Short mmCIF file of C-alpha atoms in Angstrom, two decimals:
data_model
loop_
_atom_site.label_atom_id
_atom_site.label_comp_id
_atom_site.label_asym_id
_atom_site.label_seq_id
_atom_site.Cartn_x
_atom_site.Cartn_y
_atom_site.Cartn_z
CA MET A 16 6.01 8.54 9.27
CA GLY A 17 3.44 10.54 7.06
CA GLY A 18 3.44 10.91 3.47
CA GLY A 19 0.10 8.77 1.98
CA ILE A 20 -0.36 9.03 -1.34
CA ALA A 21 -2.99 7.81 -4.18
CA LEU A 22 -3.08 6.89 -8.13
CA LEU A 23 -6.65 7.24 -9.21
CA ASP A 24 -8.54 8.20 -12.19
CA PHE A 25 -11.04 10.23 -10.17
CA ASN A 26 -12.72 11.54 -13.46
CA ASN A 27 -13.06 8.56 -15.73
CA ASP A 28 -10.60 10.39 -18.39
CA GLY A 29 -8.56 7.59 -18.82
CA ARG A 30 -5.24 9.38 -16.85
CA LEU A 31 -3.83 8.63 -13.49
CA ASP A 32 -4.33 11.56 -11.06
CA ILE A 33 -2.21 12.22 -8.16
CA PHE A 34 -3.88 12.38 -4.34
CA LEU A 35 -1.21 13.56 -1.83
CA VAL A 36 -1.88 13.48 2.16
CA ASN A 37 -0.77 16.68 4.21
CA GLY A 38 0.10 15.60 7.71
CA GLY A 39 -0.96 18.62 9.48
CA LYS A 40 0.89 21.34 11.69
CA LEU A 41 2.75 20.82 14.88
CA ALA A 42 3.32 23.08 17.13
CA ASP A 43 6.27 22.76 20.01
CA PRO A 44 4.76 21.76 22.42
CA THR A 45 1.27 20.38 20.72
CA PRO A 46 -0.99 21.10 23.04
CA GLU A 47 -4.45 18.72 23.57
CA PRO A 48 -6.65 18.43 22.21
CA PRO A 49 -3.91 20.50 19.46
CA ASP A 50 -5.44 22.14 16.33
CA PHE A 51 -3.34 20.58 12.74
CA ALA A 52 -4.34 23.58 11.25
CA ARG A 53 -6.21 21.55 8.51
CA ARG A 54 -8.40 24.24 7.40
CA GLU A 55 -5.47 26.39 6.04
CA PRO A 56 -4.28 25.98 2.55
CA ALA A 57 -1.28 25.03 3.60
CA PHE A 58 -2.13 22.05 5.51
CA HIS A 59 -4.53 20.84 2.54
CA ASN A 60 -4.34 17.29 1.03
CA ARG A 61 -4.02 17.62 -2.51
CA LEU A 62 -5.55 16.61 -5.46
CA TYR A 63 -3.72 16.74 -8.89
CA ARG A 64 -5.69 16.18 -12.36
CA GLN A 65 -3.48 15.24 -15.07
CA THR A 66 -4.75 16.92 -18.42
CA ALA A 67 -3.87 15.43 -22.05
CA ALA A 68 -0.65 16.84 -22.14
CA GLY A 69 0.65 14.51 -19.34
CA ALA A 70 0.81 18.00 -17.13
CA PHE A 71 -0.85 17.90 -13.23
CA VAL A 72 -3.57 20.28 -12.06
CA ASP A 73 -3.99 20.73 -8.85
CA VAL A 74 -7.99 20.93 -8.52
CA THR A 75 -8.12 20.24 -5.25
CA ARG A 76 -10.69 23.24 -4.09
CA GLU A 77 -12.72 22.19 -6.84
CA ALA A 78 -12.98 18.54 -6.41
CA GLY A 79 -14.34 19.06 -2.68
CA LEU A 80 -11.68 17.70 -1.26
CA ALA A 81 -9.84 20.93 0.51
CA ASP A 82 -12.85 20.70 3.57
CA SER A 83 -10.25 18.39 5.87
CA PRO A 84 -11.46 17.23 9.74
CA ASN A 85 -9.24 18.54 12.68
CA VAL A 86 -6.89 15.87 12.02
CA TYR A 87 -2.98 14.87 11.21
CA GLY A 88 -3.18 13.06 7.92
CA MET A 89 -1.53 9.36 7.21
CA GLY A 90 -2.63 7.34 4.49
CA ALA A 91 -4.71 7.12 1.61
CA ALA A 92 -7.43 4.02 -0.28
CA THR A 93 -9.27 3.28 -3.28
CA GLY A 94 -12.05 1.60 -4.15
CA ASP A 95 -15.42 1.57 -5.93
CA ILE A 96 -17.47 1.45 -3.29
CA ASP A 97 -20.58 1.30 -4.80
CA ASN A 98 -19.85 -0.08 -8.06
CA ASP A 99 -20.60 2.94 -10.07
CA GLY A 100 -17.27 3.15 -12.31
CA ASP A 101 -16.42 6.06 -9.87
CA THR A 102 -13.17 5.56 -7.40
CA ASP A 103 -13.81 6.75 -4.08
CA LEU A 104 -11.50 7.73 -1.32
CA TYR A 105 -10.42 6.84 1.82
CA LEU A 106 -8.42 9.04 4.01
CA THR A 107 -6.70 7.01 7.04
CA ALA A 108 -5.53 9.57 10.18
CA TYR A 109 -3.59 10.05 13.74
CA GLY A 110 -8.00 10.92 15.32
CA GLU A 111 -10.81 10.12 12.64
CA ASN A 112 -10.60 8.78 9.20
CA THR A 113 -12.60 9.67 7.00
CA LEU A 114 -14.81 8.48 3.96
CA TYR A 115 -15.08 10.51 0.68
CA ARG A 116 -17.89 9.65 -2.15
CA ASN A 117 -17.09 9.99 -5.22
CA ASN A 118 -20.01 11.83 -7.09
CA GLY A 119 -19.04 11.19 -10.82
CA ASN A 120 -19.13 14.70 -11.71
CA GLY A 121 -15.07 15.11 -10.65
CA THR A 122 -16.58 16.08 -6.75
CA PHE A 123 -17.13 14.52 -3.87
CA THR A 124 -18.52 14.28 -1.12
CA ARG A 125 -17.71 13.39 2.95
CA THR A 126 -19.65 10.45 4.30
CA ALA A 127 -19.89 9.19 7.94
CA GLU A 128 -19.67 6.73 7.23
CA ALA A 129 -16.15 4.14 8.52
CA ARG A 130 -14.95 6.46 11.23
CA ALA A 131 -12.66 4.37 12.82
CA GLY A 132 -10.53 6.22 15.18
CA GLY A 133 -6.78 6.62 17.62
CA TRP A 134 -4.20 6.43 15.02
CA SER A 135 -4.39 5.23 11.72
CA VAL A 136 -2.06 4.38 9.07
CA SER A 137 -3.20 2.36 6.17
CA ALA A 138 -5.56 0.54 4.73
CA ALA A 139 -6.86 -1.58 1.96
CA PHE A 140 -10.28 -2.16 -0.21
CA LEU A 141 -10.89 -5.79 -1.13
CA ASP A 142 -13.99 -7.88 -1.13
CA TYR A 143 -13.96 -10.16 1.53
CA ASP A 144 -16.84 -12.66 1.58
CA ASN A 145 -16.71 -12.26 -2.10
CA ASP A 146 -20.54 -11.18 -2.26
CA GLY A 147 -19.58 -8.32 -5.17
CA ARG A 148 -18.75 -5.38 -2.71
CA LEU A 149 -16.15 -3.56 -1.89
CA ASP A 150 -14.90 -3.94 2.29
CA LEU A 151 -12.00 -2.01 4.27
CA PHE A 152 -9.38 -3.62 6.12
CA VAL A 153 -7.87 -0.24 8.43
CA ALA A 154 -3.95 -0.79 9.80
CA ARG A 155 -3.90 0.76 12.88
CA TYR A 156 -0.80 1.36 15.25
CA LEU A 157 -0.33 2.33 18.57
CA ASP A 158 -2.28 3.44 21.60
CA TRP A 159 -0.61 6.59 21.53
CA THR A 160 -1.84 10.12 21.66
CA ILE A 161 -0.48 13.54 21.86
CA GLY A 162 -0.59 13.86 25.23
CA ARG A 163 0.89 10.66 26.52
CA ASN A 164 3.71 11.32 24.09
CA ILE A 165 7.17 11.02 25.46
CA LEU A 166 11.06 11.27 25.04
CA CYS A 167 13.86 8.71 25.01
CA GLY A 168 17.53 8.29 23.37
CA THR A 169 20.65 10.43 24.50
CA PRO A 170 22.80 12.05 24.55
CA PHE A 171 20.70 13.26 21.19
CA HIS A 172 16.51 12.71 21.33
CA ALA A 173 14.79 10.27 19.46
CA TYR A 174 11.82 8.66 18.72
CA CYS A 175 10.79 6.01 20.64
CA ARG A 176 11.15 2.93 19.82
CA PRO A 177 7.01 1.02 19.60
CA ASP A 178 7.68 -1.20 22.17
CA LYS A 179 7.48 1.87 24.56
CA PHE A 180 4.09 2.04 23.69
CA PRO A 181 0.97 -0.67 23.98
CA GLY A 182 -0.56 -2.49 20.35
CA VAL A 183 -3.63 -1.95 18.85
CA SER A 184 -6.41 -3.92 17.19
CA ASN A 185 -7.02 -3.26 13.26
CA VAL A 186 -10.30 -2.87 12.24
CA LEU A 187 -12.80 -4.90 9.37
CA PHE A 188 -15.64 -2.75 7.90
CA ARG A 189 -18.14 -4.75 5.74
CA ASN A 190 -19.77 -2.92 2.71
CA GLU A 191 -23.22 -3.52 3.88
CA GLY A 192 -24.55 -2.59 0.22
CA ASP A 193 -26.81 0.56 0.78
CA GLY A 194 -23.59 3.67 1.43
CA ARG A 195 -23.44 1.82 5.03
CA PHE A 196 -20.46 0.34 6.98
CA LEU A 197 -20.46 -2.19 9.70
CA ASP A 198 -17.65 -2.92 11.66
CA VAL A 199 -17.26 -6.27 11.85
CA SER A 200 -13.53 -7.14 13.74
CA ARG A 201 -14.98 -8.49 16.71
CA GLN A 202 -17.17 -11.11 14.29
CA THR A 203 -14.64 -11.68 12.62
CA GLY A 204 -11.76 -12.38 15.21
CA VAL A 205 -9.42 -9.16 13.78
CA ALA A 206 -10.36 -7.65 17.17
CA ALA A 207 -8.84 -9.84 19.11
CA ILE A 208 -5.27 -9.79 17.40
CA ILE A 209 -2.83 -6.58 18.44
CA GLY A 210 -0.75 -5.08 16.53
CA LYS A 211 1.60 -2.28 16.38
CA ALA A 212 0.34 -2.42 12.17
CA MET A 213 2.20 0.10 9.40
CA GLY A 214 1.58 -1.59 5.89
CA VAL A 215 -1.20 -3.65 4.69
CA ALA A 216 -1.40 -5.65 1.87
CA VAL A 217 -4.05 -8.43 -0.05
CA ASN A 218 -3.49 -11.03 -1.87
CA ASP A 219 -4.76 -15.19 -2.09
CA PHE A 220 -1.73 -16.75 -0.96
CA ASN A 221 -3.66 -20.17 -0.31
CA SER A 222 -5.85 -20.09 -3.42
CA ASP A 223 -8.77 -21.16 -2.38
CA GLY A 224 -10.36 -18.43 -3.76
CA TYR A 225 -10.58 -15.91 -0.55
CA ALA A 226 -8.77 -12.59 -0.30
CA ASP A 227 -6.00 -13.38 2.79
CA ILE A 228 -4.65 -9.75 4.56
CA ALA A 229 -0.79 -9.18 4.69
CA VAL A 230 0.43 -6.68 7.69
CA ALA A 231 3.62 -5.21 8.88
CA ASN A 232 4.02 -4.36 12.07
CA ASP A 233 7.14 -2.24 14.05
CA GLY A 234 9.66 -4.00 16.03
CA MET A 235 7.35 -6.73 16.66
CA GLU A 236 6.12 -10.18 14.78
CA GLN A 237 4.93 -9.52 11.51
CA PHE A 238 0.86 -10.68 10.30
CA LEU A 239 -0.80 -12.90 7.81
CA LEU A 240 -4.93 -13.23 7.80
CA ARG A 241 -5.71 -15.97 6.21
CA ASN A 242 -9.23 -16.27 5.27
CA GLU A 243 -11.80 -18.51 6.36
CA ARG A 244 -13.86 -19.13 3.50
CA GLY A 245 -15.55 -15.10 4.30
CA ALA A 246 -16.73 -16.20 8.12
CA ALA A 247 -13.22 -15.22 9.70
CA PHE A 248 -10.07 -14.15 9.85
CA ARG A 249 -7.73 -16.40 11.38
CA GLU A 250 -4.04 -15.22 12.32
CA VAL A 251 -1.38 -17.99 11.17
CA ALA A 252 1.53 -15.86 10.72
CA ILE A 253 3.92 -18.22 13.11
CA GLU A 254 2.54 -21.70 11.83
CA ALA A 255 3.43 -20.07 7.56
CA GLY A 256 6.96 -18.99 8.50
CA VAL A 257 6.40 -14.54 8.05
CA ALA A 258 6.17 -13.18 11.32
CA LEU A 259 10.24 -13.07 11.89
CA SER A 260 13.90 -13.14 10.07
CA ASP A 261 15.41 -16.07 9.33
CA ASP A 262 17.41 -16.14 12.64
CA ALA A 263 14.27 -15.37 14.39
CA ARG A 264 14.28 -11.83 14.89
CA THR A 265 11.44 -9.10 14.99
CA TYR A 266 12.36 -6.60 12.86
CA ALA A 267 10.07 -2.59 12.08
CA GLY A 268 7.90 -3.57 8.81
CA MET A 269 6.92 -0.57 7.67
CA GLY A 270 5.84 -1.50 3.83
CA VAL A 271 4.09 -4.56 2.46
CA SER A 272 3.74 -5.96 -1.03
CA PHE A 273 2.23 -9.09 -1.88
CA ALA A 274 2.38 -10.15 -4.96
CA ASP A 275 4.32 -13.86 -7.28
CA TYR A 276 8.42 -12.75 -7.49
CA ASN A 277 9.11 -16.03 -9.06
CA ASN A 278 6.67 -16.84 -10.82
CA ASP A 279 5.20 -20.34 -9.92
CA GLY A 280 1.84 -18.79 -9.69
CA ARG A 281 1.67 -18.42 -5.83
CA ALA A 282 1.75 -14.80 -3.41
CA ASP A 283 5.42 -14.30 -2.04
CA LEU A 284 5.79 -11.60 1.03
CA ALA A 285 8.07 -8.53 0.95
CA ILE A 286 8.58 -6.11 3.80
CA THR A 287 10.34 -3.06 4.07
CA ASN A 288 12.26 -2.49 7.39
CA LEU A 289 14.49 -0.35 8.95
CA ALA A 290 18.95 -0.13 8.09
CA LEU A 291 20.66 -2.81 9.60
CA GLU A 292 17.43 -5.53 9.43
CA LYS A 293 17.15 -6.21 5.88
CA TYR A 294 14.91 -6.38 3.55
CA ALA A 295 12.46 -9.40 4.17
CA LEU A 296 11.81 -12.13 1.38
CA TYR A 297 9.18 -14.65 1.42
CA ARG A 298 9.01 -17.20 -1.34
CA ASN A 299 5.34 -18.87 -0.94
CA GLU A 300 5.73 -23.25 -0.46
CA GLY A 301 2.52 -24.14 -1.64
CA ASP A 302 1.37 -26.10 1.04
CA GLY A 303 0.02 -23.03 3.62
CA SER A 304 4.29 -21.62 4.34
CA PHE A 305 6.87 -19.46 3.15
CA ARG A 306 10.38 -20.01 2.62
CA TYR A 307 12.97 -16.79 4.00
CA THR A 308 15.12 -15.80 1.25
CA THR A 309 15.83 -12.61 1.83
CA LEU A 310 20.19 -13.73 1.83
CA GLU A 311 19.51 -16.37 -1.03
CA SER A 312 17.97 -14.09 -2.91
CA GLY A 313 20.74 -11.63 -2.58
CA LEU A 314 18.32 -8.71 -0.86
CA ALA A 315 20.33 -8.98 1.88
CA ALA A 316 22.79 -7.48 0.78
CA GLU A 317 21.54 -5.07 -1.10
CA THR A 318 19.01 -3.35 1.68
CA ALA A 319 21.21 -4.05 5.03
CA PRO A 320 22.00 -0.25 4.82
CA HIS A 321 18.69 0.96 3.48
CA SER A 322 15.70 2.00 5.42
CA GLY A 323 12.63 1.16 3.57
CA TRP A 324 9.25 2.38 3.68
CA GLY A 325 6.55 2.18 0.39
CA VAL A 326 7.11 -0.99 -1.45
CA GLY A 327 6.13 -2.68 -4.70
CA LEU A 328 6.69 -6.16 -6.47
CA HIS A 329 6.14 -4.96 -9.90
CA ASP A 330 7.50 -5.64 -13.68
CA PHE A 331 9.56 -2.74 -14.28
CA ASP A 332 11.70 -3.58 -17.29
CA ASN A 333 9.17 -5.76 -19.14
CA ASP A 334 10.32 -8.92 -19.00
CA GLY A 335 8.18 -11.38 -17.13
CA ARG A 336 9.55 -11.35 -13.23
CA LYS A 337 8.28 -8.52 -11.06
CA ASP A 338 11.49 -6.10 -9.68
CA LEU A 339 11.08 -5.13 -6.57
CA PHE A 340 11.30 -0.51 -5.56
CA ALA A 341 11.21 0.78 -2.39
CA ALA A 342 10.93 4.42 -1.04
CA GLN A 343 14.07 4.97 1.22
CA GLY A 344 15.17 7.07 4.21
CA HIS A 345 15.83 6.62 7.60
CA VAL A 346 12.53 7.73 10.51
CA LEU A 347 15.21 9.81 13.04
CA ASP A 348 16.11 13.22 11.15
CA ASN A 349 19.54 13.35 13.35
CA VAL A 350 20.61 9.55 12.67
CA GLU A 351 24.05 10.63 11.85
CA ARG A 352 24.49 12.22 15.13
CA ILE A 353 23.29 8.70 16.30
CA GLN A 354 25.12 6.47 13.38
CA SER A 355 27.77 8.21 11.55
CA ASN A 356 27.80 5.12 8.88
CA LEU A 357 23.66 5.73 8.12
CA ARG A 358 21.22 8.31 6.54
CA TYR A 359 18.16 10.27 7.21
CA LEU A 360 17.73 11.50 3.60
CA GLU A 361 18.45 7.99 0.57
CA GLU A 362 17.92 7.51 -2.67
CA PRO A 363 14.92 5.49 -3.72
CA GLY A 364 15.72 1.87 -4.50
CA LEU A 365 14.99 -0.08 -7.48
CA TYR A 366 16.00 -4.39 -6.85
CA TRP A 367 16.35 -5.94 -10.71
CA ASN A 368 14.75 -9.51 -10.56
CA ARG A 369 16.94 -11.75 -12.34
CA ASP A 370 15.40 -15.46 -11.97
CA GLY A 371 14.90 -15.13 -8.19
CA ARG A 372 18.49 -12.98 -7.13
CA PHE A 373 17.52 -8.66 -7.10
CA ARG A 374 20.81 -6.65 -7.76
CA ALA A 375 20.28 -3.09 -7.42
CA ALA A 376 20.09 -0.88 -9.64
CA ALA A 377 21.58 3.25 -11.20
CA LEU A 378 19.64 5.11 -10.69
CA SER A 379 20.95 8.31 -10.42
CA LEU A 380 18.30 10.35 -8.23
CA PRO A 381 18.05 12.89 -5.42
CA ARG A 382 18.28 11.91 -2.20
CA VAL A 383 14.91 11.87 -0.20
CA ALA A 384 13.21 11.03 2.74
CA GLY A 385 10.37 9.10 0.52
CA ARG A 386 7.16 7.15 2.66
CA GLY A 387 4.66 6.48 0.53
CA ALA A 388 4.60 4.79 -3.31
CA ALA A 389 2.53 4.35 -5.39
CA PHE A 390 2.66 2.30 -8.55
CA GLY A 391 0.67 2.80 -12.09
CA ASP A 392 1.36 2.89 -15.66
CA ILE A 393 0.92 6.93 -15.40
CA ASN A 394 1.47 7.99 -18.84
CA ASN A 395 -0.54 4.54 -20.54
CA ASP A 396 2.51 3.08 -22.43
CA GLY A 397 2.63 -0.06 -21.06
CA ARG A 398 4.98 0.51 -18.73
CA MET A 399 4.70 0.88 -14.56
CA ASP A 400 5.94 4.45 -13.30
CA VAL A 401 5.80 5.31 -9.52
CA VAL A 402 5.17 8.37 -7.94
CA LEU A 403 6.74 9.40 -4.02
CA ALA A 404 5.86 10.67 -1.08
CA VAL A 405 8.50 12.74 0.22
CA LEU A 406 8.55 15.00 3.65
CA GLY A 407 9.40 18.06 3.66
CA GLY A 408 10.37 17.97 0.06
CA GLN A 409 8.37 18.07 -3.40
CA PRO A 410 6.59 14.59 -4.25
CA MET A 411 9.07 12.50 -7.20
CA VAL A 412 6.63 11.55 -10.74
CA LEU A 413 8.83 8.50 -11.85
CA LEU A 414 7.69 7.94 -15.30
CA ASN A 415 9.24 4.54 -16.89
CA ARG A 416 12.04 4.51 -19.62
CA TRP A 417 13.17 0.45 -19.42
CA GLY A 418 12.33 -2.06 -21.57
CA PRO A 419 9.78 -2.57 -24.36
CA PRO A 420 5.84 -1.75 -24.27
CA GLY A 421 3.80 -3.96 -21.63
CA LEU A 422 -0.27 -3.93 -21.21
CA THR A 423 -2.31 -2.60 -19.16
CA LEU A 424 -5.47 -4.42 -18.27
CA ARG A 425 -8.61 -2.68 -17.51
CA LEU A 426 -10.89 -5.56 -15.49
CA ARG A 427 -14.67 -4.79 -15.93
CA GLY A 428 -17.41 -6.97 -13.46
CA ALA A 429 -19.95 -7.77 -13.28
CA ARG A 430 -21.09 -10.49 -10.43
CA ALA A 431 -17.50 -9.42 -8.80
CA ASN A 432 -17.02 -5.96 -8.00
CA ARG A 433 -16.52 -3.35 -10.60
CA ASP A 434 -12.71 -3.10 -11.03
CA GLY A 435 -12.66 -6.74 -10.88
CA VAL A 436 -10.24 -6.56 -7.36
CA GLY A 437 -9.77 -9.56 -6.36
CA ALA A 438 -8.87 -11.37 -9.36
CA VAL A 439 -6.31 -13.74 -10.09
CA VAL A 440 -4.22 -12.63 -14.13
CA THR A 441 -2.07 -15.18 -15.22
CA ALA A 442 -0.82 -14.25 -19.30
CA GLY A 443 2.89 -14.67 -20.39
CA GLY A 444 3.97 -17.02 -17.31
CA GLN A 445 2.81 -13.76 -14.92
CA THR A 446 0.49 -14.00 -11.55
CA VAL A 447 -1.06 -10.94 -10.94
CA TYR A 448 -3.54 -10.37 -8.14
CA ALA A 449 -5.73 -7.69 -9.02
CA THR A 450 -5.19 -4.78 -6.45
CA THR A 451 -4.81 -1.14 -5.47
CA SER A 452 -3.56 -2.05 -2.05
CA GLY A 453 0.12 -3.19 -0.50
CA SER A 454 3.00 -0.40 -0.08
CA TYR A 455 2.80 2.11 3.19
CA LEU A 456 0.01 4.26 3.44
CA ALA A 457 -0.41 4.16 -0.74
CA ALA A 458 -3.22 3.11 -3.14
CA SER A 459 -1.89 2.16 -6.13
CA ASP A 460 -3.24 2.06 -9.72
CA HIS A 461 -6.34 -0.37 -9.76
CA ARG A 462 -5.32 -1.68 -13.31
CA VAL A 463 -3.57 -4.89 -13.92
CA HIS A 464 -0.02 -4.75 -16.39
CA LEU A 465 1.37 -7.44 -18.17
CA ALA A 466 4.31 -7.66 -20.01
CA PRO A 467 4.89 -7.63 -23.75
CA GLY A 468 3.99 -11.18 -25.46
CA ALA A 469 1.24 -12.73 -24.32
CA LYS A 470 -1.50 -14.21 -26.52
CA GLN A 471 -4.09 -15.27 -23.93
CA VAL A 472 -4.82 -14.25 -20.57
CA GLU A 473 -6.96 -16.12 -17.88
CA VAL A 474 -8.63 -14.54 -15.23
CA VAL A 475 -10.40 -16.14 -12.37
CA TRP A 476 -13.07 -13.56 -10.83
CA PRO A 477 -13.67 -13.77 -7.31
CA GLY A 478 -16.79 -15.57 -6.95
CA GLY A 479 -14.74 -18.57 -9.16
CA LEU A 480 -15.98 -17.25 -12.36
CA ARG A 481 -12.31 -18.53 -14.55
CA GLN A 482 -12.42 -16.75 -18.06
CA VAL A 483 -9.94 -17.05 -21.00
CA ALA A 484 -9.46 -14.23 -23.17
CA GLU A 485 -7.95 -13.45 -26.86
CA LEU A 486 -5.28 -10.46 -25.50
CA GLY A 487 -5.61 -7.79 -28.50
CA ALA A 488 -3.29 -4.85 -29.32
CA GLY A 489 -1.66 -3.04 -26.16
CA PRO A 490 -1.19 -1.32 -24.60
CA LEU A 491 -4.30 -0.31 -23.50
CA VAL A 492 -7.01 -3.91 -23.04
CA THR A 493 -10.63 -4.45 -20.82
CA ILE A 494 -11.81 -7.58 -20.25
CA ALA A 495 -15.36 -7.94 -18.71
CA GLU A 496 -16.39 -10.59 -16.69
CA LYS A 497 -18.98 -12.39 -18.65
CA PRO A 498 -22.51 -11.88 -16.80
#
């Protein structure tokens, strides 16, 4: 299940760097308490700085990130928590999560804040109360420990289905503005919502100016947490029509992307799951409800044989329509012995959006056990690239060569948070929500990607300020919020 990844410019040199989350050592059998050997270099996380030549250099130790607590690493989230212009880093794990503050000099310091325990998977930074400070949502998976693990499957052993274990609540931390994060899960209603979370994504699905949260759950109904104007969250997935498939079945929700795929200005949902279940696509109808469009969009036929994890709705060929990319590979490394028509290792999937219908692209990439996927313009050429985390193998850096160059938009908040996370950007018929969240175990570039051709851009900043600006020559454009 591991394979966390982040794309971030940690040293503010204008180039995206890559952070990879390592799991840890697992003995057989694993004793309690476990020793994940995170002090050994082979099990360190890894930070790679991008050079001016486009190469990547391991700077983990120099950056202060080689020192990990004794946890099994899972995912990453990024955000500028103190609005000082430097991207901070949050790591999820089985055991205890860790918040690293960016010192602004190429190094990080581990803090004692936001230490959610249990088994955390994905996480997302968002400003849920529009106070100009980034808060933190942590998605947790199961009420499970190594000491309570059981074996399932006959005649071949397999990982047990999640229904063999109880679910657990997610966690919401409010940024207090003085370096502290306060657990507000109980007073916001988040603690009362029990799930089996894997992926988390943020967008404003009802356009009320407040960030909502989509949670992909494994083997149960999905969650849509509607933000009650910064005071609380209400789980509305059933009434909104995104809890189940069109035949009222649950599925193994893994990764989630919360973005407008049909250019109607409303946030839609894409959720990956296991082979034979079909990736779920929900179209926002604009009245608080969604319609399950997996079949009519063509995704059912394209994705039924595949198991998906990290996922993103982005415009990869710069034609003004968001395509779908998914990291793929089954959860069971012996699945061929159990079901001969399925595969553990799979090629990553790219599905072109052709006016709301999706068809698979021919990529000719290696078959891998893909997990986390992060998205961003790595080489600043105006095209959206992908970095893929691979279990038991080298990560994949996929540089995009499709289509003409687009625009990469940097937002600079004033009253809003520094990076404009939560801003709604509209240009050339496309609507893009500024966020690093989404996918699975991953954090993507906080900059906004736009297709070429637009002359103007409208930005609705968190808090409601509406701003129209002229777009200069690309591929990099900066827009600052009017104070």
